[in-house]
Short mmCIF file of N, CA and C in Angstrom, two decimals:
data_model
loop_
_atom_site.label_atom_id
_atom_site.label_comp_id
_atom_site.label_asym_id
_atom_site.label_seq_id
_atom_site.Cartn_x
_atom_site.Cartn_y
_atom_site.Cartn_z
N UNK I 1 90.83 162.87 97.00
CA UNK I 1 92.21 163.22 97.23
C UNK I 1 92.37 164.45 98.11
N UNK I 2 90.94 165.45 98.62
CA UNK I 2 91.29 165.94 99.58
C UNK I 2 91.67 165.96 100.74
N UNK I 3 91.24 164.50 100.83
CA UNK I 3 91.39 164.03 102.26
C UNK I 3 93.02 164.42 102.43
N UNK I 4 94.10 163.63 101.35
CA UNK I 4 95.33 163.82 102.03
C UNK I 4 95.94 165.30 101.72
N UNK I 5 95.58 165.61 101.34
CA UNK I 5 95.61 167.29 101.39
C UNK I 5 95.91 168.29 102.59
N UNK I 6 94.99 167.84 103.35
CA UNK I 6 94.97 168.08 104.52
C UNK I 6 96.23 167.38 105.44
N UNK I 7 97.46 168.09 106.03
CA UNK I 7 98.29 167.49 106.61
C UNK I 7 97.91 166.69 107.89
N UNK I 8 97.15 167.04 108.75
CA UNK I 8 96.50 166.71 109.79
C UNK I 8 95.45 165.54 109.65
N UNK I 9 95.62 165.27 108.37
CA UNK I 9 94.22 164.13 108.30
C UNK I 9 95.44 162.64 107.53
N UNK I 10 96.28 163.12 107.21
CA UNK I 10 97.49 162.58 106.58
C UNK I 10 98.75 161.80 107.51
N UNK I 11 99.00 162.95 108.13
CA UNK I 11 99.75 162.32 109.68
C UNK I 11 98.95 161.09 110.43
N UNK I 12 97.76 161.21 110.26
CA UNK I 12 96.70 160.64 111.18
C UNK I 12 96.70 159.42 110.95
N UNK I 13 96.27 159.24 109.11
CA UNK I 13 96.43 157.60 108.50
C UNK I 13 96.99 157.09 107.88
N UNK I 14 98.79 157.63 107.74
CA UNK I 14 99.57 156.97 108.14
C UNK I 14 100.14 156.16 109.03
N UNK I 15 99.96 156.55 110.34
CA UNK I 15 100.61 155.84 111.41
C UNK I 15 99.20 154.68 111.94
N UNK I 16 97.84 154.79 111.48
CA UNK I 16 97.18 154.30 111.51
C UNK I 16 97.27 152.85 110.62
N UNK I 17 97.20 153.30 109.37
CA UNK I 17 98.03 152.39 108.13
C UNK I 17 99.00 151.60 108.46
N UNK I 18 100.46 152.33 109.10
CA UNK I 18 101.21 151.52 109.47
C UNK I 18 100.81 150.22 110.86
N UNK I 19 100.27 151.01 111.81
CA UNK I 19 100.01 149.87 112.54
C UNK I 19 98.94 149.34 111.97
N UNK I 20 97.98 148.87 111.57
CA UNK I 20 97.46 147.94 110.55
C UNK I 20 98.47 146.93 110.16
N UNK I 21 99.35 147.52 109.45
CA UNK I 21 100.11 146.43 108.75
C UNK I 21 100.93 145.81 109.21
N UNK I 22 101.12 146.58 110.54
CA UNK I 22 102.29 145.61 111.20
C UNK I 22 101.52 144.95 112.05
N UNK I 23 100.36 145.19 112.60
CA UNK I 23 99.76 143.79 113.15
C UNK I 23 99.48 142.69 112.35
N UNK I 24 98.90 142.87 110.95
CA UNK I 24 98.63 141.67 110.18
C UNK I 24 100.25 141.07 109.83
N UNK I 25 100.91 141.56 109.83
CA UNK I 25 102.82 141.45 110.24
C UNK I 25 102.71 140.54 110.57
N UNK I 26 102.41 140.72 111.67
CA UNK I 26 103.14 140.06 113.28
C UNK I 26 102.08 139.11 113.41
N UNK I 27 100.94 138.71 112.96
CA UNK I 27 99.72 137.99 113.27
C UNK I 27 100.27 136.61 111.76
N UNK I 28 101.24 136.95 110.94
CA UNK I 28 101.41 136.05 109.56
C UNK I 28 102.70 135.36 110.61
N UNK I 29 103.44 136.09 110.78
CA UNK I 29 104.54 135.81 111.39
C UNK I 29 104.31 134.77 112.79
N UNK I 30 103.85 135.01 113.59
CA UNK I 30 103.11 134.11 114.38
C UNK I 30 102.88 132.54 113.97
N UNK I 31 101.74 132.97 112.44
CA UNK I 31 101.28 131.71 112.06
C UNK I 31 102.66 130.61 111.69
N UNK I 32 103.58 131.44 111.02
CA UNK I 32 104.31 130.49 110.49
C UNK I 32 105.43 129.52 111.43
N UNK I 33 105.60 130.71 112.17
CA UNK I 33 106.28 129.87 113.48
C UNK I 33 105.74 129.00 114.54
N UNK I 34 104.66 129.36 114.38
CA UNK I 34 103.69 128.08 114.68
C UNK I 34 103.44 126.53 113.49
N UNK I 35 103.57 126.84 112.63
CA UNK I 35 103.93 125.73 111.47
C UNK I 35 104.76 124.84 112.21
N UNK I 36 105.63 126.37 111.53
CA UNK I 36 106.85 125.26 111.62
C UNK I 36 107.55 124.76 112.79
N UNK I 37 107.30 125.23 114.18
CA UNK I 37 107.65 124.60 115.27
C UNK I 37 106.70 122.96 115.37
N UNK I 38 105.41 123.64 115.15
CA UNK I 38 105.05 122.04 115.05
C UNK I 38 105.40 120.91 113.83
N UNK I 39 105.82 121.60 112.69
CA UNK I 39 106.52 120.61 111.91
C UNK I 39 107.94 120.35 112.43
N UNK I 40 108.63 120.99 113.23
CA UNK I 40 109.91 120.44 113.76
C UNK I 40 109.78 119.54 114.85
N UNK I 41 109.23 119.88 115.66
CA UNK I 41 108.59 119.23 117.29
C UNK I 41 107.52 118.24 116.74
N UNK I 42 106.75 117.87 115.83
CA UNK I 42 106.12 116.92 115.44
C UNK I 42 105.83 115.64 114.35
N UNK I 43 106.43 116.56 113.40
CA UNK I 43 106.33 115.75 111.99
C UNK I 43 107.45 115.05 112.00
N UNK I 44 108.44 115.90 112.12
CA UNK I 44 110.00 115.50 111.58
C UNK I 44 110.25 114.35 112.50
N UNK I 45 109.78 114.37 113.88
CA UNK I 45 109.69 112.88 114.80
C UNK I 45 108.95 112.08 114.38
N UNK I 46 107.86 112.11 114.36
CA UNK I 46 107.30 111.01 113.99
C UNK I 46 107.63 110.43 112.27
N UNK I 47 107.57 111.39 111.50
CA UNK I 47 108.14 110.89 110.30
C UNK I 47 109.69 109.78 110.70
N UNK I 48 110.37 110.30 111.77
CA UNK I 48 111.45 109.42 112.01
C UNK I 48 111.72 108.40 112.78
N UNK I 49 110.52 108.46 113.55
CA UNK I 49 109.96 107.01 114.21
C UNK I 49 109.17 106.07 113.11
N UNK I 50 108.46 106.98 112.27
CA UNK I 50 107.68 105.73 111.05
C UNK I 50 108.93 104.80 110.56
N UNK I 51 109.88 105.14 110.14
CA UNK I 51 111.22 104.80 109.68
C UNK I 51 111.84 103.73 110.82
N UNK I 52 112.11 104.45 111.73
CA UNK I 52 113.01 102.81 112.71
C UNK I 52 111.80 101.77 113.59
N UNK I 53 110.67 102.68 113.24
CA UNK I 53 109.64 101.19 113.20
C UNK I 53 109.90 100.21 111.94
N UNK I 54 109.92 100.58 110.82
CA UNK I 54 110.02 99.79 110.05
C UNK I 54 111.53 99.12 110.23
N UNK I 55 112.36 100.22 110.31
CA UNK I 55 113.86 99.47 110.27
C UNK I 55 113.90 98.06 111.59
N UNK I 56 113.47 98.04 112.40
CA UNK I 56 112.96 97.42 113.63
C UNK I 56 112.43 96.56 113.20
N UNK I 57 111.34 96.64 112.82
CA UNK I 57 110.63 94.92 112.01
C UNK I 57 111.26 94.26 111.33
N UNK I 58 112.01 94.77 110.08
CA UNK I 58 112.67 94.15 109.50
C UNK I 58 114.21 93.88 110.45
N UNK I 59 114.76 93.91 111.16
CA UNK I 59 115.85 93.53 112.35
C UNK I 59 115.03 92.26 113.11
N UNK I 60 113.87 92.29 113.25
CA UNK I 60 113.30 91.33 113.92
C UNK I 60 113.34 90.19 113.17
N UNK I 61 112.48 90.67 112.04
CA UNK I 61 112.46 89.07 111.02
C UNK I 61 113.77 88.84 110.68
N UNK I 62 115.17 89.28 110.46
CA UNK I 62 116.04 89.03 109.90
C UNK I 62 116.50 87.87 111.35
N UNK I 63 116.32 88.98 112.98
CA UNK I 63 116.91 87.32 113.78
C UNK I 63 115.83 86.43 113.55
N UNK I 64 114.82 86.68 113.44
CA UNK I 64 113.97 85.05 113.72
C UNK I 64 114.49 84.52 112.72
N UNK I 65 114.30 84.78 111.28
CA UNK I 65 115.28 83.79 110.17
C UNK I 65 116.67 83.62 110.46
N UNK I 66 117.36 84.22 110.85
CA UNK I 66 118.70 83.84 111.10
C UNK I 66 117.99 82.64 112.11
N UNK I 67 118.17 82.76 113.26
CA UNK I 67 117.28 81.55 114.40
C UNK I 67 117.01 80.42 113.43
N UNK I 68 115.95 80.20 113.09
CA UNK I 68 115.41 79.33 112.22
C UNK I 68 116.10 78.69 111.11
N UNK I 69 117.19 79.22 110.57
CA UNK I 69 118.00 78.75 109.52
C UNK I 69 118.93 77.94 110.65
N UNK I 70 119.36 79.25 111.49
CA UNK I 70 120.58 78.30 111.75
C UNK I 70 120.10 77.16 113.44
N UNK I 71 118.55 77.09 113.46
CA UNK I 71 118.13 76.51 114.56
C UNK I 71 119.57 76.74 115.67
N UNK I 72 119.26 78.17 116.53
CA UNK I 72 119.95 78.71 117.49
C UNK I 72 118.95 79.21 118.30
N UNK I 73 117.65 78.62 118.61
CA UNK I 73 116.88 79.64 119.78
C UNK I 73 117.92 80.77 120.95
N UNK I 74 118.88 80.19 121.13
CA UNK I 74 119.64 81.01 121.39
C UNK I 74 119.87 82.56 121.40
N UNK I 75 119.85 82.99 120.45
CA UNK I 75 119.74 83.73 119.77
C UNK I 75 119.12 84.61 119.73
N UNK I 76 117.18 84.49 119.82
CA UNK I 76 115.94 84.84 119.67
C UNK I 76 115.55 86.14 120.64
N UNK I 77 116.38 85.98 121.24
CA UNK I 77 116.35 87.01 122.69
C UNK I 77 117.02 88.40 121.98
N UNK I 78 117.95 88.09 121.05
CA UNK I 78 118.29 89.64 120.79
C UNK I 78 117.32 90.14 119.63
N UNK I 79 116.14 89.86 119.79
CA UNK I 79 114.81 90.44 119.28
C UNK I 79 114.04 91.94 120.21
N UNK I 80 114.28 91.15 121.66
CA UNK I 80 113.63 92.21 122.94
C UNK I 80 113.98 93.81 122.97
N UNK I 81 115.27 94.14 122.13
CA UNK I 81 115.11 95.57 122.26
C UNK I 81 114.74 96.00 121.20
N UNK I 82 114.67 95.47 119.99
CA UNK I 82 113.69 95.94 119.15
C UNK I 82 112.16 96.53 119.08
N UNK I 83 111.84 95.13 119.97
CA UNK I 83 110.23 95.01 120.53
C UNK I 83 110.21 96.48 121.25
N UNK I 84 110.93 96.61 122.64
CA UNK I 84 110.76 97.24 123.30
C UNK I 84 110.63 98.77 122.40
N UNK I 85 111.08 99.18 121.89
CA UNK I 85 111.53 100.29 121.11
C UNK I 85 110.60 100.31 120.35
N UNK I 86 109.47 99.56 119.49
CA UNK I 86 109.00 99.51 118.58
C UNK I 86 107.97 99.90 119.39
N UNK I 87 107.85 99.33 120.98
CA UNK I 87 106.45 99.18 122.07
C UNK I 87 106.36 100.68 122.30
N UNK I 88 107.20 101.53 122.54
CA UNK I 88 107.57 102.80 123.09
C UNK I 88 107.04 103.64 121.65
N UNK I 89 107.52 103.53 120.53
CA UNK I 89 107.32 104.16 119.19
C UNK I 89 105.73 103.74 119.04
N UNK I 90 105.32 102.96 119.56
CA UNK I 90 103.70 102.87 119.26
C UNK I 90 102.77 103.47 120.01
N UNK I 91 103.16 103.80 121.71
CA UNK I 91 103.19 104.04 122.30
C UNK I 91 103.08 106.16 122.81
N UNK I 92 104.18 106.57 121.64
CA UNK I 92 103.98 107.33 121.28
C UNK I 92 103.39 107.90 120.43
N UNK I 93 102.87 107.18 119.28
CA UNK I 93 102.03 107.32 118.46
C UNK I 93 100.45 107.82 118.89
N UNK I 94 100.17 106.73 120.31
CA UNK I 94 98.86 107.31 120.80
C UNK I 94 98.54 108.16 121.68
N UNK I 95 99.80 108.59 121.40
CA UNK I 95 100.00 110.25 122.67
C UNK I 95 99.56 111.46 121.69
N UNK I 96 99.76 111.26 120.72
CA UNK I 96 100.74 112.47 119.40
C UNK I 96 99.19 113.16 118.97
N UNK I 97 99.16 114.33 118.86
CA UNK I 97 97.91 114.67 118.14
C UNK I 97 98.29 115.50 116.92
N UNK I 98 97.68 114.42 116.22
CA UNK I 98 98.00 114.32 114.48
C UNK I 98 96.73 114.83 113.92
N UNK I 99 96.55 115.71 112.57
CA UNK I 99 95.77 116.01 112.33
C UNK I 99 94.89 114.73 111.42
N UNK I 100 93.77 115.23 111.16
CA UNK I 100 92.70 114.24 111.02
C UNK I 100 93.16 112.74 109.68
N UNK I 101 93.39 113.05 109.11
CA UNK I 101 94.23 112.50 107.89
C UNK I 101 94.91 111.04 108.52
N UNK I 102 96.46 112.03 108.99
CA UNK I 102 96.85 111.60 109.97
C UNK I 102 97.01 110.55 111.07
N UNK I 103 95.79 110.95 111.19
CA UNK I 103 94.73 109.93 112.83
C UNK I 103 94.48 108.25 112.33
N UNK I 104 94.00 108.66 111.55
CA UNK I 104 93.48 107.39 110.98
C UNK I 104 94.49 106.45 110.34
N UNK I 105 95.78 107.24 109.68
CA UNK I 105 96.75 106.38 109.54
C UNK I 105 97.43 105.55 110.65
N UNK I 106 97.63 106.89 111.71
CA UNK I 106 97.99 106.49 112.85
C UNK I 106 97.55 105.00 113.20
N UNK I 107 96.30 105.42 113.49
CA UNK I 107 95.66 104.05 113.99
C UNK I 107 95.37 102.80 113.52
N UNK I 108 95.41 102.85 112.35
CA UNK I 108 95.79 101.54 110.82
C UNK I 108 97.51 101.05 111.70
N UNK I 109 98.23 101.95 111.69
CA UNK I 109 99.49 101.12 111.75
C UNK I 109 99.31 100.80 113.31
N UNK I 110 98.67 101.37 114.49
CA UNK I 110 98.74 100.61 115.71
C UNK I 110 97.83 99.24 115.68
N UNK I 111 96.59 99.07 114.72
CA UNK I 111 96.11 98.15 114.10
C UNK I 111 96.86 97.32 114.01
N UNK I 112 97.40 97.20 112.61
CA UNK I 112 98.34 95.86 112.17
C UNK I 112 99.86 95.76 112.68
N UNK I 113 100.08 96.65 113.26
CA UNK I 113 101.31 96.76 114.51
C UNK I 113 100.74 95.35 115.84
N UNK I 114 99.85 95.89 116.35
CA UNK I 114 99.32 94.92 116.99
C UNK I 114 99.37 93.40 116.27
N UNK I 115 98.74 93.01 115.41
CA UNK I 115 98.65 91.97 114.79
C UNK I 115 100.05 91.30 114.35
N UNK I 116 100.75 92.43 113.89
CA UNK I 116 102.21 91.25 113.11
C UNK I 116 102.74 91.08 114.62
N UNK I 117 102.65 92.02 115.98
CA UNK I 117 103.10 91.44 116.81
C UNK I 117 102.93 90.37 117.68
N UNK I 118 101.56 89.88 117.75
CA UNK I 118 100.63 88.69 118.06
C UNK I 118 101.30 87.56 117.16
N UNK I 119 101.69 87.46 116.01
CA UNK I 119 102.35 87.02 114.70
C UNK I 119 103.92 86.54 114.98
N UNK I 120 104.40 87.75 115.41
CA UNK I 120 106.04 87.38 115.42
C UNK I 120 105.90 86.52 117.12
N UNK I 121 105.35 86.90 117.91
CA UNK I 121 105.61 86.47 119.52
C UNK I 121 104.93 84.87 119.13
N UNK I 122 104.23 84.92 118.41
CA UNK I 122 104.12 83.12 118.22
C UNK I 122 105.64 82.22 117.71
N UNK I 123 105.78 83.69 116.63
CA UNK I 123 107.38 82.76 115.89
C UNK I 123 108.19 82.66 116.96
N UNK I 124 108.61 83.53 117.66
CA UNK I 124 109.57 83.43 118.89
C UNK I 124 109.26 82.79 119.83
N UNK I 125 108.01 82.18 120.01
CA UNK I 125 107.83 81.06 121.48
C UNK I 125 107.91 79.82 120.79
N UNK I 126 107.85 79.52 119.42
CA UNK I 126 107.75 78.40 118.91
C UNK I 126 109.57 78.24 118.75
N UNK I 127 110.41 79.02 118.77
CA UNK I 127 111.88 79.38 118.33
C UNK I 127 111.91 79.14 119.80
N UNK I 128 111.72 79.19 120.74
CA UNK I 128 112.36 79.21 122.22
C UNK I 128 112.14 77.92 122.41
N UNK I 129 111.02 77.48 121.98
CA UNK I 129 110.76 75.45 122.26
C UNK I 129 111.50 74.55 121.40
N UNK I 130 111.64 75.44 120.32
CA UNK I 130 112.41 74.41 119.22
C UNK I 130 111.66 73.62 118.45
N UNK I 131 110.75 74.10 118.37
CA UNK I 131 109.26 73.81 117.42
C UNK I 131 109.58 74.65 115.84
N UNK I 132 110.85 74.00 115.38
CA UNK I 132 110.90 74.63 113.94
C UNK I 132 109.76 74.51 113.08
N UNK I 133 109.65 73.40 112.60
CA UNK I 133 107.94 72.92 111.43
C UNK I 133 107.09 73.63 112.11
N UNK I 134 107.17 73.97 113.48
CA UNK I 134 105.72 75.32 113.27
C UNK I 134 106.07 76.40 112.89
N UNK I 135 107.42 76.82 113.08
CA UNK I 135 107.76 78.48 112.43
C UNK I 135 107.66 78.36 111.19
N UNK I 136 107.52 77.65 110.29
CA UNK I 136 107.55 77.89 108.68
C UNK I 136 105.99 77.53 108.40
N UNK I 137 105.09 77.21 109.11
CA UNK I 137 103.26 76.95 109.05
C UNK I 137 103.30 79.25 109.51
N UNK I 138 103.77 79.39 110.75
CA UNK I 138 103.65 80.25 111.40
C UNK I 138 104.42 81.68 110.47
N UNK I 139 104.75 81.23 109.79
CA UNK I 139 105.96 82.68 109.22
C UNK I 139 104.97 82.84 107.93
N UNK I 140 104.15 82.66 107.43
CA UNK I 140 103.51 82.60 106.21
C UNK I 140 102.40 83.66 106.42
N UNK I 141 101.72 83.56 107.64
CA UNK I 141 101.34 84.39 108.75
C UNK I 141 101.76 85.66 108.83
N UNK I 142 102.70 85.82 109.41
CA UNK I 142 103.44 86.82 109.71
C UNK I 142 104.19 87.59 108.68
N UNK I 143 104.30 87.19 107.39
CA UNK I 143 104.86 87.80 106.37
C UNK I 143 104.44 88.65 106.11
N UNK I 144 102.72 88.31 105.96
CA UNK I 144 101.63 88.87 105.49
C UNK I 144 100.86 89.89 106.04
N UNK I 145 101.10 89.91 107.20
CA UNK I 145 100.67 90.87 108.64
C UNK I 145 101.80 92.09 108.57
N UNK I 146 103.27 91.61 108.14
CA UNK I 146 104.48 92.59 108.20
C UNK I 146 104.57 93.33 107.13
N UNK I 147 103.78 92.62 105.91
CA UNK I 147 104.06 93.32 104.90
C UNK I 147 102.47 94.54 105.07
N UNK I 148 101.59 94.25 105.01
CA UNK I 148 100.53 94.72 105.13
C UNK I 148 100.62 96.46 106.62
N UNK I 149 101.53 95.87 107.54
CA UNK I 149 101.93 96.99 108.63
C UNK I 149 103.33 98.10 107.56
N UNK I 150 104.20 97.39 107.12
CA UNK I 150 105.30 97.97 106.22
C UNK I 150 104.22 99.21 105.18
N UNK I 151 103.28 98.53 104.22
CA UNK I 151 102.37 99.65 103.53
C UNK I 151 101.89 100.97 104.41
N UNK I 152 101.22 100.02 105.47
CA UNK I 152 100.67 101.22 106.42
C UNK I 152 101.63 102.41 106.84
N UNK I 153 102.55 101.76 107.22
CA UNK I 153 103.75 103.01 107.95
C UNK I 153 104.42 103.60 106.74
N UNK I 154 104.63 103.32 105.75
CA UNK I 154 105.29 103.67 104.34
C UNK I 154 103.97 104.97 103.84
N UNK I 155 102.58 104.09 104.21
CA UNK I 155 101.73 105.68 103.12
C UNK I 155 101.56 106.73 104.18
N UNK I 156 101.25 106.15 105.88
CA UNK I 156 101.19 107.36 106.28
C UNK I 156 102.25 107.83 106.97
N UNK I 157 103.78 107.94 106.72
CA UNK I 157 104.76 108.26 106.34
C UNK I 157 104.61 109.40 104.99
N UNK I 158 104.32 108.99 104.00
CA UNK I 158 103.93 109.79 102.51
C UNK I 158 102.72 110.86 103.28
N UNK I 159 102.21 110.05 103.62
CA UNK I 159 101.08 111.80 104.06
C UNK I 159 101.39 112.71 104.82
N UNK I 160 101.97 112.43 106.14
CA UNK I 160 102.91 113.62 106.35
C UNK I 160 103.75 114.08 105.76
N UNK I 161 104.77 113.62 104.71
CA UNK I 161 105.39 114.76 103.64
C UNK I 161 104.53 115.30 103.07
N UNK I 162 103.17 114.84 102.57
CA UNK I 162 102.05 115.76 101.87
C UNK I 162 101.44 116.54 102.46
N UNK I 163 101.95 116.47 103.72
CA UNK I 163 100.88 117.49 104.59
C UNK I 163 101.71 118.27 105.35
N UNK I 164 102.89 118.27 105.10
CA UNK I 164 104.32 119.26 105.50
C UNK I 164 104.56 120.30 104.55
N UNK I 165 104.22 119.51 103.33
CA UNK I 165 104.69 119.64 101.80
C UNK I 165 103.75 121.11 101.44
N UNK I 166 101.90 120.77 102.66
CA UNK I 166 101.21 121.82 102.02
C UNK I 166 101.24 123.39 102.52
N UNK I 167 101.97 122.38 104.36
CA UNK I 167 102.16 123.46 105.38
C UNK I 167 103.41 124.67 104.86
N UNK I 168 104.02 123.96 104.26
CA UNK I 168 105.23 124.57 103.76
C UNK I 168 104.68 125.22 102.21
N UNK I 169 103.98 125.48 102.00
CA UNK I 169 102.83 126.24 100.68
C UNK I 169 102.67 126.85 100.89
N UNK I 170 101.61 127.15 102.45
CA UNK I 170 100.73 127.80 103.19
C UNK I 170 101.77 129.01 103.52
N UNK I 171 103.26 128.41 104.66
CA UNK I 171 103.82 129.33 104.42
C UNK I 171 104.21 130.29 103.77
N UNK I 172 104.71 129.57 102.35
CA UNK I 172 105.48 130.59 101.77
C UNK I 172 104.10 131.69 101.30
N UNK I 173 103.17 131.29 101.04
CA UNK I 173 102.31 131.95 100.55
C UNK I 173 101.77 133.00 101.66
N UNK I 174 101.91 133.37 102.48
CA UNK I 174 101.86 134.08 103.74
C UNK I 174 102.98 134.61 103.71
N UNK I 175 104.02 134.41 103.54
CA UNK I 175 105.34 135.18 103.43
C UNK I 175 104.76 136.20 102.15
N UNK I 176 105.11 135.51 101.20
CA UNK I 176 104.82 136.46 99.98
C UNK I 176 103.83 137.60 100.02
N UNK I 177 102.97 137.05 101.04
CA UNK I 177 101.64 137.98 101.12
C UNK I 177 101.97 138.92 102.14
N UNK I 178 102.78 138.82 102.88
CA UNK I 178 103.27 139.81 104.40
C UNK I 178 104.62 140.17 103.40
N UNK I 179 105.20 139.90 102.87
CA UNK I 179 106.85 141.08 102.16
C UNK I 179 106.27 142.23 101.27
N UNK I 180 105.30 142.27 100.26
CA UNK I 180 104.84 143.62 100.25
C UNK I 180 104.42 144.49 100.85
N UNK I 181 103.68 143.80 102.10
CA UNK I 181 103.39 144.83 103.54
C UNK I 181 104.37 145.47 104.09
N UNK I 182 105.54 144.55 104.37
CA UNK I 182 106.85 145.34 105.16
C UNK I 182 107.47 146.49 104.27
N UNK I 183 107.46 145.74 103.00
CA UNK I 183 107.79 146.89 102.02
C UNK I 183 107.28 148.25 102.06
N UNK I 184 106.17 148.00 102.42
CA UNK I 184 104.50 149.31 102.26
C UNK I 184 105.61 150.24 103.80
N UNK I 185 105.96 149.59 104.82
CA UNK I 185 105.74 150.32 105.98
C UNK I 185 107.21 150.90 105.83
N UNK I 186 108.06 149.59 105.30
CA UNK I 186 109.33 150.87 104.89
C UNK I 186 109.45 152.12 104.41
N UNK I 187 108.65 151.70 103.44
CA UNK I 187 108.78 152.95 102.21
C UNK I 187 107.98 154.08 102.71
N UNK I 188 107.13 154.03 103.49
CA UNK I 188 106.80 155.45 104.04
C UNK I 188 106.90 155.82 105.17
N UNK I 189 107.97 154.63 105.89
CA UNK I 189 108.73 155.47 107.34
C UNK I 189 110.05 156.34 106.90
#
């Protein structure tokens, strides 16, 4: 305790102390706005593309069954901006750099994304010829491919809330850990 005794050795590591703490400050502060910009600019999109992909598939199967019930190939065409939109949302998916978890979901749903769409473009060329008795051989197919893509985008959908869920932990726990610091630099400016 002689050390602070000494006024000159006191002045010294204080302002030393303080900047210490306000760099580890400003270095927490950093981190979190880095979070959370990439949870705004990343998660929160794609979490909201997982969603009108799905809302999109199911718009698709609802015209091909409408089509098919009410044999209207007619019809079948207001499928294409779905597709298109769904092509673009997949599209972006293999742009996006997702962490590792993530990745692999990612690529499960461009997987069976691919497949129910190989699936539905049969139902719709068989709906444009008027080849009904093959859309009901052919939709049995495709149920199974849609439902199996629906799981995929539904869990890794759930893992990014779990992995938002932890980012948002991480934060607060870095907050909590930097507000007694600011406290520290108040109280002895």
């Amino acid at each position: 305790m002689k050390l602070f005794n000494n006024l000159k050795t006191r002045y010294t590591l204080i302002p030393i102390f303080i900047l210490f703490v306000g760099i580890v400050g400003t270095m927490n502060i950093h981190k979190m706005k880095n979070r959370l910009t990439h949870f705004n600019n990343d998660n929160l999109t794609y979490t909201g593309d997982m969603q009108l992909l799905n809302y999109n598939i199911l718009k698709i199967c609802d015209i091909v069954d409408n089509t098919v019930k009410n044999k209207d190939e007619g019809k079948i065409y207001l499928v294409d901006p779905y597709v298109k939109e769904n092509d673009d949302i997949i599209n972006n998916f293999k742009n996006a750099k997702f962490p590792k978890k993530e990745q692999y979901s990612i690529s499960q749903i461009q997987y069976e994304y691919s497949d129910w769409q190989n699936d539905s473009e049969k139902i719709v060329e068989a709906a444009k010829l008027k080849n009904y008795d093959k859309i009901s051989k052919l939709n049995q197919k495709e149920t199974y491919s849609r439902e199996k893509l629906t799981k995929s985008v539904q869990s890794a959908f759930n893992s990014m809330l779990k992995y938002d869920e932890g980012s948002n932990n991480y934060d607060r726990s870095t907050f909590d850990y930097s507000l007694p610091e600011a406290v520290i630099v108040i109280t002895l400016e």
